[in-house]
XYZ file of C-alpha atoms in Angstrom:
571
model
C 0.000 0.000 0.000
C 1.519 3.498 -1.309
C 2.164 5.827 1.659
C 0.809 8.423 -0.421
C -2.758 7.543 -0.251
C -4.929 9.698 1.926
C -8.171 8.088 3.760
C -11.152 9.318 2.752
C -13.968 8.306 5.442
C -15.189 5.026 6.524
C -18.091 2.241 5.728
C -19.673 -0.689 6.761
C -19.119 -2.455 3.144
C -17.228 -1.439 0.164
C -18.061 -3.292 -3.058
C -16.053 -3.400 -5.815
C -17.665 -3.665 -9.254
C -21.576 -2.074 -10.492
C -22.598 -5.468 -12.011
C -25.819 -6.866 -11.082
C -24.236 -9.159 -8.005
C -22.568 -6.094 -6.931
C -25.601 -4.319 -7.089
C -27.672 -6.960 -4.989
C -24.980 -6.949 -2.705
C -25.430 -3.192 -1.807
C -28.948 -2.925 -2.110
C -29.061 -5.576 0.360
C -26.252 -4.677 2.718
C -28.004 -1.355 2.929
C -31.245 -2.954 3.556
C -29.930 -4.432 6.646
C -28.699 -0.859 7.640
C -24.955 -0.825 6.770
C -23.306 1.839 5.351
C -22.157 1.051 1.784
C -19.996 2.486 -0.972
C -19.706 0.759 -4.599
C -16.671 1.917 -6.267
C -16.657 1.289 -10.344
C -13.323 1.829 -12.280
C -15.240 2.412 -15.921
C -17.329 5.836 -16.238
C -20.701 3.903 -16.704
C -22.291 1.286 -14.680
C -23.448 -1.730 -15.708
C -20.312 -4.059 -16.295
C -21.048 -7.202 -18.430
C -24.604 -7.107 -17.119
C -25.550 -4.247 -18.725
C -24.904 -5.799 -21.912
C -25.967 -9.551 -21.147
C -29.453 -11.567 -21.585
C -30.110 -10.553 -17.760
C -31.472 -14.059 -16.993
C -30.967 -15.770 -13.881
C -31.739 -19.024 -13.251
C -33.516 -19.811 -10.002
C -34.777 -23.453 -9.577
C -37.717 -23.154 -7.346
C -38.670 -20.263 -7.554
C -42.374 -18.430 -6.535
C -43.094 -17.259 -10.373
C -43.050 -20.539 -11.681
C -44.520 -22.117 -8.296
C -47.400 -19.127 -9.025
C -48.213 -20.700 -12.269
C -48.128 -24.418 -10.876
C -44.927 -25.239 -11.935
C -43.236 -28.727 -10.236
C -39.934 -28.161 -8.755
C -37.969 -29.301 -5.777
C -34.618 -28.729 -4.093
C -34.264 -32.427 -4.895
C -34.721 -32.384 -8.840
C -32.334 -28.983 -8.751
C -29.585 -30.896 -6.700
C -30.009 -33.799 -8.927
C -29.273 -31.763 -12.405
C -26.472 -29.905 -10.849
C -25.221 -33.027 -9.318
C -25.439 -34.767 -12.733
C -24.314 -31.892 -15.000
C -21.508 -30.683 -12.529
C -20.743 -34.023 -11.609
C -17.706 -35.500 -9.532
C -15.934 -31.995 -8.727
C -19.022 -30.687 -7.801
C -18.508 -27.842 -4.287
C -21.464 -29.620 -2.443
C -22.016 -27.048 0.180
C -21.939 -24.274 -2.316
C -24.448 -26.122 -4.688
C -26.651 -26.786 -1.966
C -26.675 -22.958 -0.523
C -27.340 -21.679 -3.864
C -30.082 -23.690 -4.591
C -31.883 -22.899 -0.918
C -30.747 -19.018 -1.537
C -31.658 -18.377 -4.831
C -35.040 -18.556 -4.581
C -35.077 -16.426 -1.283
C -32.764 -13.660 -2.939
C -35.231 -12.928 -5.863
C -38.335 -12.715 -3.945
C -36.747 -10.493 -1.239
C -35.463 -8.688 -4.269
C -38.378 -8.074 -5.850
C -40.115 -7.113 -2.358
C -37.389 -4.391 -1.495
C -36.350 -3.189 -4.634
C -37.359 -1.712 -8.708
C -36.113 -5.290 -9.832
C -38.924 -7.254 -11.613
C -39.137 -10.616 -13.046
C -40.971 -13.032 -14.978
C -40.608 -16.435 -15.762
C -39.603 -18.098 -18.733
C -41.791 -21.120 -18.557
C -40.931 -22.075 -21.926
C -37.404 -21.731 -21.951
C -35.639 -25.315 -20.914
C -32.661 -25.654 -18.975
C -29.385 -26.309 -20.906
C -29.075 -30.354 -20.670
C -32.388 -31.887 -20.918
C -31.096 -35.405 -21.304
C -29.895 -35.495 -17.571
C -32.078 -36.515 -14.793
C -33.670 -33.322 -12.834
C -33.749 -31.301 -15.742
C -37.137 -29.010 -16.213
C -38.447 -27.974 -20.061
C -39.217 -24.706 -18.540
C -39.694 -22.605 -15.247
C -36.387 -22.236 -13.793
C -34.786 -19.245 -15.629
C -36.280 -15.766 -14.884
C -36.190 -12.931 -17.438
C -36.363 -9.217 -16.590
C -39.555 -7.093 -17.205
C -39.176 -3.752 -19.128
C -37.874 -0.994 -16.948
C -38.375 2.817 -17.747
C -35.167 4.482 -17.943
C -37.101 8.177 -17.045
C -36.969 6.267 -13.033
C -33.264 6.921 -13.669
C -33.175 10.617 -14.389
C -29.747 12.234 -14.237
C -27.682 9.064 -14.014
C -29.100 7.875 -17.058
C -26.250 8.995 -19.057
C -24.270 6.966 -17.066
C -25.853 3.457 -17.689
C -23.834 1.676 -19.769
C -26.128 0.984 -23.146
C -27.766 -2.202 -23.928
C -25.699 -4.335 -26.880
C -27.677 -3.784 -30.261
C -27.498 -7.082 -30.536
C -30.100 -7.162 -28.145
C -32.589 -5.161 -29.079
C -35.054 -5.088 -32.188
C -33.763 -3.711 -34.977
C -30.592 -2.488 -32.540
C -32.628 -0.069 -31.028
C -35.884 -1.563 -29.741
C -36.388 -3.095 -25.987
C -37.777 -6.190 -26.010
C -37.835 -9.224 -23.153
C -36.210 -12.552 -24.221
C -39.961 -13.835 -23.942
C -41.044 -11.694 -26.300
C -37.898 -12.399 -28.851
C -38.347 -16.206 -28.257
C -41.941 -14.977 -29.949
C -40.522 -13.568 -32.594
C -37.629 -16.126 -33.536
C -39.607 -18.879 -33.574
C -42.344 -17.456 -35.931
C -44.672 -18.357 -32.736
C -48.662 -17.245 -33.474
C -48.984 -13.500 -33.425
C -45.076 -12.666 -34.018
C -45.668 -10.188 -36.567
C -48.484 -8.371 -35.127
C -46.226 -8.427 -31.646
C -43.452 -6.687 -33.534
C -45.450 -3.743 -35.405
C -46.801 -3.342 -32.085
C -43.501 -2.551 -30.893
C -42.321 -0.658 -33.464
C -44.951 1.882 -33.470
C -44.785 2.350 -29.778
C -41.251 3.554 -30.258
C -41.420 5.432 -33.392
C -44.760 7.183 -31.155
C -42.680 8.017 -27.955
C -40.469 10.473 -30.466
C -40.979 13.324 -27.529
C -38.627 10.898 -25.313
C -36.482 10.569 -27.648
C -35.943 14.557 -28.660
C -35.861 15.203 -24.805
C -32.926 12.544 -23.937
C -31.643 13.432 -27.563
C -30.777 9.857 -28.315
C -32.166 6.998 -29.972
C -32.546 5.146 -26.841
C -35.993 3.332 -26.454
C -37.522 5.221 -23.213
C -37.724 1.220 -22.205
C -34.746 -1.090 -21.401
C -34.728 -4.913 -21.059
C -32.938 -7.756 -20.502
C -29.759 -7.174 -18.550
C -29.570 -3.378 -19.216
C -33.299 -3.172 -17.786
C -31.609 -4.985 -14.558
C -28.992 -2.975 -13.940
C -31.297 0.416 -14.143
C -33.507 -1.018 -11.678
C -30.900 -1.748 -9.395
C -29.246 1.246 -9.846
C -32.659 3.130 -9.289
C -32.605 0.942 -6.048
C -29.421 2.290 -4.780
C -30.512 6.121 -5.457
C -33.746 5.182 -3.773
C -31.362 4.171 -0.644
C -28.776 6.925 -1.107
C -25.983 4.621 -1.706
C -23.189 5.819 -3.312
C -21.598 4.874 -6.550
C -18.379 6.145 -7.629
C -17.580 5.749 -11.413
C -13.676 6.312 -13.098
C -12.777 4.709 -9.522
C -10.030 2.480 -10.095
C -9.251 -0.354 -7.176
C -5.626 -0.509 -6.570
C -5.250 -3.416 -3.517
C -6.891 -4.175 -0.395
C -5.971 -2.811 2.713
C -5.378 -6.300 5.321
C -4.916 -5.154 8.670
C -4.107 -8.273 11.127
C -5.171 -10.871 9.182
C -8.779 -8.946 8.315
C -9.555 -7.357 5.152
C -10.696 -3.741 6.573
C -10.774 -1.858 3.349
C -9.182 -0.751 -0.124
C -6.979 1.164 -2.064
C -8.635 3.065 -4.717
C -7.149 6.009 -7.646
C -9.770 8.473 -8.017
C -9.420 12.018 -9.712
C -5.540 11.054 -9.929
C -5.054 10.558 -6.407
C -4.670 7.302 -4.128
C -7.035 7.271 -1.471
C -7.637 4.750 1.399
C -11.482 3.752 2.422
C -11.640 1.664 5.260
C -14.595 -0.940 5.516
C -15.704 -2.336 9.045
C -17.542 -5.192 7.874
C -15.097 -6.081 5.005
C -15.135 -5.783 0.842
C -16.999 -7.829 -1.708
C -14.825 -8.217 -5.145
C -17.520 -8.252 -7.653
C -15.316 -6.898 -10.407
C -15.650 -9.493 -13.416
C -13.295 -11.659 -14.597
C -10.283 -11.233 -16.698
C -11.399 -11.797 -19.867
C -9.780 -8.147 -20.935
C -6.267 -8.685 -19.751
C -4.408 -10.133 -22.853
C -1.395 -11.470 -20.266
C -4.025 -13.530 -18.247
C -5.919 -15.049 -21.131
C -2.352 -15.798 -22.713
C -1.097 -17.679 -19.445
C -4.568 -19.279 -18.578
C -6.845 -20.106 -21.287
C -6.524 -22.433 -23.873
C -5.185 -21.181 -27.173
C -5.927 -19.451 -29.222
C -6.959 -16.660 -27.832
C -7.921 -13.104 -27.934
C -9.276 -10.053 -26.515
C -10.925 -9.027 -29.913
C -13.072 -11.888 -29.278
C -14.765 -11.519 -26.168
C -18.021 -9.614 -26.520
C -17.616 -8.015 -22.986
C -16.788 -4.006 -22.446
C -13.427 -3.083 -23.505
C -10.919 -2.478 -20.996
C -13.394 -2.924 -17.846
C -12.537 -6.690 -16.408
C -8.667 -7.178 -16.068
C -8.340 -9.382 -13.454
C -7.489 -6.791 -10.412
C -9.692 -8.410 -8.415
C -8.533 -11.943 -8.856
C -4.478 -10.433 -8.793
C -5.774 -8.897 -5.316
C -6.732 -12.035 -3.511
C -4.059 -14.010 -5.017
C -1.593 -11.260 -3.393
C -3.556 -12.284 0.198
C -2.903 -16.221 -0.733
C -6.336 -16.767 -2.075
C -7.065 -19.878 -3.861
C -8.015 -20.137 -7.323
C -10.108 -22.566 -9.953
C -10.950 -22.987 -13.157
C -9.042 -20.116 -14.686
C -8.481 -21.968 -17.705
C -12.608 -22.061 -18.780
C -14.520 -19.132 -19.602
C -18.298 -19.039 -20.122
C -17.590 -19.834 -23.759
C -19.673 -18.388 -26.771
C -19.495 -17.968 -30.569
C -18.743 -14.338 -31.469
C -18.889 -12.480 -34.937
C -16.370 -9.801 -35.042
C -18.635 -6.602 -36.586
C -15.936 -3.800 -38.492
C -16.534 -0.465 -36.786
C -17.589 -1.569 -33.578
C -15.154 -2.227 -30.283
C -16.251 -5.467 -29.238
C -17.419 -8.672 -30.273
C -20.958 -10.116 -30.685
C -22.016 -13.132 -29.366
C -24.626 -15.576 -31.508
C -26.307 -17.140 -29.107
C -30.015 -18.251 -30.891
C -29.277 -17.873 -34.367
C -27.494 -20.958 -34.598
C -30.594 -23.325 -33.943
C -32.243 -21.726 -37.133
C -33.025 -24.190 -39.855
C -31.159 -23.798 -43.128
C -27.324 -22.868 -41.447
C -24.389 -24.958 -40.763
C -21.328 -24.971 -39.579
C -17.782 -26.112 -40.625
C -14.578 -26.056 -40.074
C -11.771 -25.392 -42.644
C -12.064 -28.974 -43.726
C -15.705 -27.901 -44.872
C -16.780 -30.912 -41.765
C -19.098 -30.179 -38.857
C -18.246 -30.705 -35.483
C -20.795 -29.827 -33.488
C -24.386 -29.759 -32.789
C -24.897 -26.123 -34.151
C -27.916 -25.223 -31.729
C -25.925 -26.569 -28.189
C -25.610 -24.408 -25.723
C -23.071 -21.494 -26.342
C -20.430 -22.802 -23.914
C -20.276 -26.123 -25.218
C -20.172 -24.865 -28.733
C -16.877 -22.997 -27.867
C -15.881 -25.987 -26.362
C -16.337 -28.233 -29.108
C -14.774 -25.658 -31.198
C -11.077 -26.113 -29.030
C -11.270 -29.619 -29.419
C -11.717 -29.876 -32.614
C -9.263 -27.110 -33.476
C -6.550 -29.762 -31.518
C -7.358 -32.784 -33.350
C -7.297 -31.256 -37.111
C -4.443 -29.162 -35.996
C -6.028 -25.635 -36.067
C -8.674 -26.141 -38.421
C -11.283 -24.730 -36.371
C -10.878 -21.219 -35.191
C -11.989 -19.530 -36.724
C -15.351 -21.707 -38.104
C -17.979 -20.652 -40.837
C -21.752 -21.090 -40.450
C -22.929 -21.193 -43.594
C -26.283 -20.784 -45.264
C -28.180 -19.938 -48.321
C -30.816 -17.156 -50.047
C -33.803 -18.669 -48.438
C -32.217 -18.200 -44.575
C -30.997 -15.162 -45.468
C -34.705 -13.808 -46.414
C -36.058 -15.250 -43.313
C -33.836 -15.089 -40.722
C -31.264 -12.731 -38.556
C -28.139 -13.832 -38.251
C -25.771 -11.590 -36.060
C -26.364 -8.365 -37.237
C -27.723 -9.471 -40.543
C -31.123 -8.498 -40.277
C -33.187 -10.445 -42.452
C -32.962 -10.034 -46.432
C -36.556 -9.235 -46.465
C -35.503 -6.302 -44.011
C -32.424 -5.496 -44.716
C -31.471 -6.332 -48.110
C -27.987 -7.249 -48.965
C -27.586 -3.444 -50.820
C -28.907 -1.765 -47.635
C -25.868 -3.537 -45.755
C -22.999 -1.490 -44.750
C -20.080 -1.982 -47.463
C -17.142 -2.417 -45.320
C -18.622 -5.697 -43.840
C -18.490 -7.579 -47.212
C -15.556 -9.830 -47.761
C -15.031 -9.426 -43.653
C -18.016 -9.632 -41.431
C -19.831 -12.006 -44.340
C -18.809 -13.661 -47.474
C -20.996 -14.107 -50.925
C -21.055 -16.602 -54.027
C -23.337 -17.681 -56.102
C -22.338 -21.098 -55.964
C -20.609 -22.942 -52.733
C -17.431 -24.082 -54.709
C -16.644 -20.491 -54.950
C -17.675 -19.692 -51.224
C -15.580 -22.086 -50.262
C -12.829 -21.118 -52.254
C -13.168 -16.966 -50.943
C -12.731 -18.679 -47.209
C -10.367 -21.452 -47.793
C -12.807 -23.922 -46.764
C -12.254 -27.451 -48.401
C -15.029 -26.829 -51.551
C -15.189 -31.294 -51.298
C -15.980 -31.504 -47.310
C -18.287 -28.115 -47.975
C -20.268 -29.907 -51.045
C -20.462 -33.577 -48.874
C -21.225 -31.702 -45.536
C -23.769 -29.653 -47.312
C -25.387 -32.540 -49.426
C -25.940 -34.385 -45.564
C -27.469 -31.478 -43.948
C -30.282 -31.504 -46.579
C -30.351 -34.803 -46.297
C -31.400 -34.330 -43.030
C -33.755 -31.231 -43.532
C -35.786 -33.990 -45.534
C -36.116 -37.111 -42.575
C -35.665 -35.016 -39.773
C -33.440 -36.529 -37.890
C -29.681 -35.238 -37.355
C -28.065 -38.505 -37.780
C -24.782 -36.944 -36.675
C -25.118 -34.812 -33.281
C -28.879 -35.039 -33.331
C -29.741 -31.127 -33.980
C -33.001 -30.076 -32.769
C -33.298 -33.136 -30.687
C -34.375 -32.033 -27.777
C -36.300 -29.364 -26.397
C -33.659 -26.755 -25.670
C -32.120 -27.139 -29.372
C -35.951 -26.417 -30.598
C -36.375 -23.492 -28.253
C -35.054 -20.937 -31.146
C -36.133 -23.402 -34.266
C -38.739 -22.316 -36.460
C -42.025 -23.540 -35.394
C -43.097 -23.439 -38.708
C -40.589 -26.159 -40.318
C -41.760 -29.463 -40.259
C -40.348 -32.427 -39.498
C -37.649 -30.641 -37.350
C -38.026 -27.126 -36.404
C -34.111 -26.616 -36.838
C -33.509 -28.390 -40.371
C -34.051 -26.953 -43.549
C -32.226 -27.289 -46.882
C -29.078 -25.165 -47.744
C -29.787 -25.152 -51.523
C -30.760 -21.857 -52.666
C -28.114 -20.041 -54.217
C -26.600 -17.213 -53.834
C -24.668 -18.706 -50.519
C -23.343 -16.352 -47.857
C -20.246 -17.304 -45.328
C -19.589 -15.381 -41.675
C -16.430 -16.449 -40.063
C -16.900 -17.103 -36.434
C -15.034 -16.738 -33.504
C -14.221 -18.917 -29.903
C -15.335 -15.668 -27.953
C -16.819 -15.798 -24.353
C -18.971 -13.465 -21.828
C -16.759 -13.650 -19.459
C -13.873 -15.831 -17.653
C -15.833 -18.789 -15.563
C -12.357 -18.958 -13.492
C -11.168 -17.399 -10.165
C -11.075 -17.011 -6.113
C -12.336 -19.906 -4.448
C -15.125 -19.342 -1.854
C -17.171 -21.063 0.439
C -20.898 -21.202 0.652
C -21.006 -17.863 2.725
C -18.915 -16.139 -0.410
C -15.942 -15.673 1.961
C -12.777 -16.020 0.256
C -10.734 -18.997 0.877
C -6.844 -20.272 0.992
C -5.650 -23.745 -0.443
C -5.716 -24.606 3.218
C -9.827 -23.915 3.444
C -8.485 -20.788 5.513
C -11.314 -18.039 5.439
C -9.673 -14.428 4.623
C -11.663 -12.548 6.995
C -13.687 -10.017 5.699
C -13.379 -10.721 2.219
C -15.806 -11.608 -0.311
C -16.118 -12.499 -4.214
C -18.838 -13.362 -6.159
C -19.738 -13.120 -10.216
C -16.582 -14.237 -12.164
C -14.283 -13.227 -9.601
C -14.996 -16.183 -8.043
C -14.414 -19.474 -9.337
C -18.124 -20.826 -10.766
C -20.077 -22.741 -8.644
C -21.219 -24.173 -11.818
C -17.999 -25.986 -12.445
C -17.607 -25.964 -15.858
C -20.784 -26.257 -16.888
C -24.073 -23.984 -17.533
C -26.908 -25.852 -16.864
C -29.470 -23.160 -17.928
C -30.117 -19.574 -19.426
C -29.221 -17.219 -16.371
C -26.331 -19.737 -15.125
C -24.184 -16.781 -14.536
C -26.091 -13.957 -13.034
C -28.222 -15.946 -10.728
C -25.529 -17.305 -8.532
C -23.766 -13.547 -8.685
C -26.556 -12.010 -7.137
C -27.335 -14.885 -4.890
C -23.990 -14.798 -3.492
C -24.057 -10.787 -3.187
C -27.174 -11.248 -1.077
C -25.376 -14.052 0.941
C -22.276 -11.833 1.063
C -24.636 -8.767 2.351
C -26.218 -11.093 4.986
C -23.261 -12.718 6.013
C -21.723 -8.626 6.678
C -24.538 -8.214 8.611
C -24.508 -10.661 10.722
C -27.345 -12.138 9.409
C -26.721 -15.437 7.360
């Protein structure tokens, strides 16, 4: 710790981080009357929430209990146990899955945060025993960003890729609607367009193109952040963390740079690290994660999670796991913007596939983002870097019908409506796929055989390979209107169109090591007193797995509720 730092004041709890666990953490530390300060080092709030689905995924919980849904702590312990499997942090597991539940509804009861569930929306691995075709992942309601007034500005802005149209709020309830072609899903989207184009006074007053509604994980974040102003709790933005301040074996505070200066703030109940991972640290992905790798490709904020956090602990002794997995998923890299975009539903689509350079599939193209990534290294090591980057590939007819990153549909956005610069780099065109393959350097041979068996499958329904659209989660994002299997259809239908894709991630799944109170431990099971991690500073208590839409944010808040409670004296 510099000697030049001066202190400035003292709190109950210091968090580090504005993510949504961070934010649950304060809103419930102040709750329980402590005096809290959240210190964020970027100048807008938000993190990799801000930007992210914003589901969380609560077995057990009262919305899907409200609509008669059957769950137990037994069936939950059962997936996790069976997904997770051997390495599996038993106490941990089990606290989350008796907390989670608790943490939303006391959420909902003492704060702007709102929730419905997904009842349709099925958890990640349906063939293991426990699993639910619905009910356990929750997904945010629309929040109005007017509750926010002059911190508005400072709310880091939802990903376009989120958003009709890039500009248009909508709940992942209401986009599973539209993907899948569901009854009503054009009438649902005119709807929504003319309420934005009608709230044009909003827009003049803010003077931005913002939708006066947010959802998803932007819409969290502004309700928790509205929480916090409701309670008076303080958030510091362009607040770097520097180190934590250990006095006799108790974490009592940090080190933070703020307006160029060092300053001490001392925190009597201790500090939660809920700073991200270190997915934007090019050292740290270089000496942990598997290769290749690359900042470029993660579609988090630039510059925002560099591993402080987890260098911080690990300067106390911490402990540390699974820093060599990230929460894995495909990214497209999009010229003129500054970070990557993830495809996470596009891929079940009928009428796309996906190769490698050998023009060969190796995966089931609608799996669950981390264990497309996943397959994607493995493959990559046995053709000897053939896979990274991969090509999904599909024809005229998909491109009329469907989005794929930020391809809007043809019937939409036609191909001379697209912006120039992205031909030739975001996506690639032929008329026929001989010369596709030959403007990627794809094998044209494995392209024309791979192709020929994909339509081959379209026709019987039935992916004899890796058994596409299989299962309910696979058919989740299929077209409902495709018969016999919602995500097969021909790839015929010249011209053909090519978007190299990336191994990108949402985040690193690696870090501290904590017990079931959030407390960071030693190698020795040691408890640091008065220190805390949760979200991707911590090592998952998923393992490295993600058994369900909202794996990630619903054991950060849960934890930052634990963390709170445990402050106060209350767990």
């Amino acid at each position: 710790m510099s000697d030049k730092s001066e202190s400035s004041g003292d709190y109950d709890l210091v968090v580090v981080g504005s993510g949504a666990g961070a934010m649950t953490a304060a809103v419930t530390a102040s709750a329980k009357g402590l005096r809290v300060l959240v210190i964020e080092k970027a100048s807008q709030y938000g993190g990799t929430s801000a930007l992210s689905g914003g589901g969380i995924w609560i077995p057990c919980n009262h919305h899907f209990k409200a609509l008669g849904g059957q769950d137990s702590p037994e069936k939950a312990w059962t997936y996790l146990k069976n997904s997770i499997g051997d390495d599996i942090d038993e106490p941990r597991v089990r606290t989350y899955i008796d907390k989670a539940a608790e943490m939303i509804e006391w959420l909902e009861k003492n704060s702007r945060v709102r929730y419905a569930v997904a009842d349709k929306y099925p958890d990640y691995y349906m063939h293991l025993e426990g699993s639910l075709a619905g009910g356990r992942t929750l997904d945010p309601e629309l929040f109005d960003l007017s509750a926010l007034k002059g911190e508005l500005s400072k709310l880091r802005q939802a990903s376009r890729g989120n958003m009709l149209m890039g500009k248009i709020a909508w709940t992942a309830r209401q986009a599973h609607v539209a993907m899948s072609k569901s009854r009503g899903w054009r009438l649902m989207i005119i709807w929504m367009m003319l309420r934005y184009k009608l709230d044009f006074m909003w827009r003049k007053k803010t003077g931005e193109q913002r939708d006066r509604r947010t959802a998803l994980g932007n819409a969290l974040v502004a309700s928790l952040r509205a929480s916090l102003i409701d309670r008076n709790v303080p958030l510091w933005l362009n607040t770097n963390f520097v180190e934590l301040i250990e006095q006799q074996g108790r974490v009592c505070g940090v080190v933070v740079e703020k307006d160029g200066q060092q300053q001490r703030i001392f925190a009597r109940k201790g500090v939660v690290l809920a700073a991200g991972g270190f997915e934007q640290n090019p050292e740290l992905r270089e000496k942990y994660l598997p290769k290749p790798t690359s900042v470029s490709w993660s579609t988090t904020p630039e510059g925002a999670n560099t591993g402080a956090a987890l260098e911080a602990g690990q300067k106390l002794g911490a402990d540390t796991a699974l820093l060599d997995w990230a929460w894995w998923t495909p990214s497209f890299l999009v010229p003129g913007e500054t970070k990557a975009r993830g495809i996470f539903a596009e891929r079940a689509f009928p009428g796309a596939v996906v190769v490698n350079s050998l023009g060969k599939r190796f995966v089931n193209e609608a799996a669950p983002y981390l264990e497309f990534v996943t397959a994607m290294y493995a493959d990559n090591e046995k053709t000897g870097g053939k896979s990274i980057p991969s090509y999904v590939i599909f024809d005229s007819k998909f491109r009329f019908n469907y989005a794929m990153g930020p391809l809007m549909p043809s019937q939409i956005m036609p191909d001379s409506r697209l912006r120039k610069e992205w031909l030739n780099k975001l996506y690639f065109k032929a008329d026929t796929l001989d010369e596709l393959a030959s403007q990627i350097g794809v094998d044209a041979a494995g392209l024309q055989e791979t192709v020929g068996k994909m339509n081959h499958y379209a026709e019987t329904g039935v992916d004899e390979e890796f058994d596409r659209g299989g299962n309910a989660f696979d058919r989740y994002y299929g077209d409902s209107n495709v018969a016999p299997n919602p995500c097969l259809a021909p790839v015929a239908k010249g011209p053909y169109y090519a978007m190299p894709i990336q191994a990108g991630d949402i985040g690193t799944k690696g870090g501290l090591v904590t017990n079931e109170r959030a407390q960071v431990k030693k190698p020795d099971g040691q408890v640091i007193e008065g220190l805390y991690a949760i979200g991707n500073t911590s090592a998952s208590v998923m393992g490295t797995t993600y058994p369900g839409a909202g794996g990630t944010l619903g054991p950060a808040m849960t934890f930052g509720y634990i963390a709170a409670l445990d402050a106060a004296g209350q767990n």
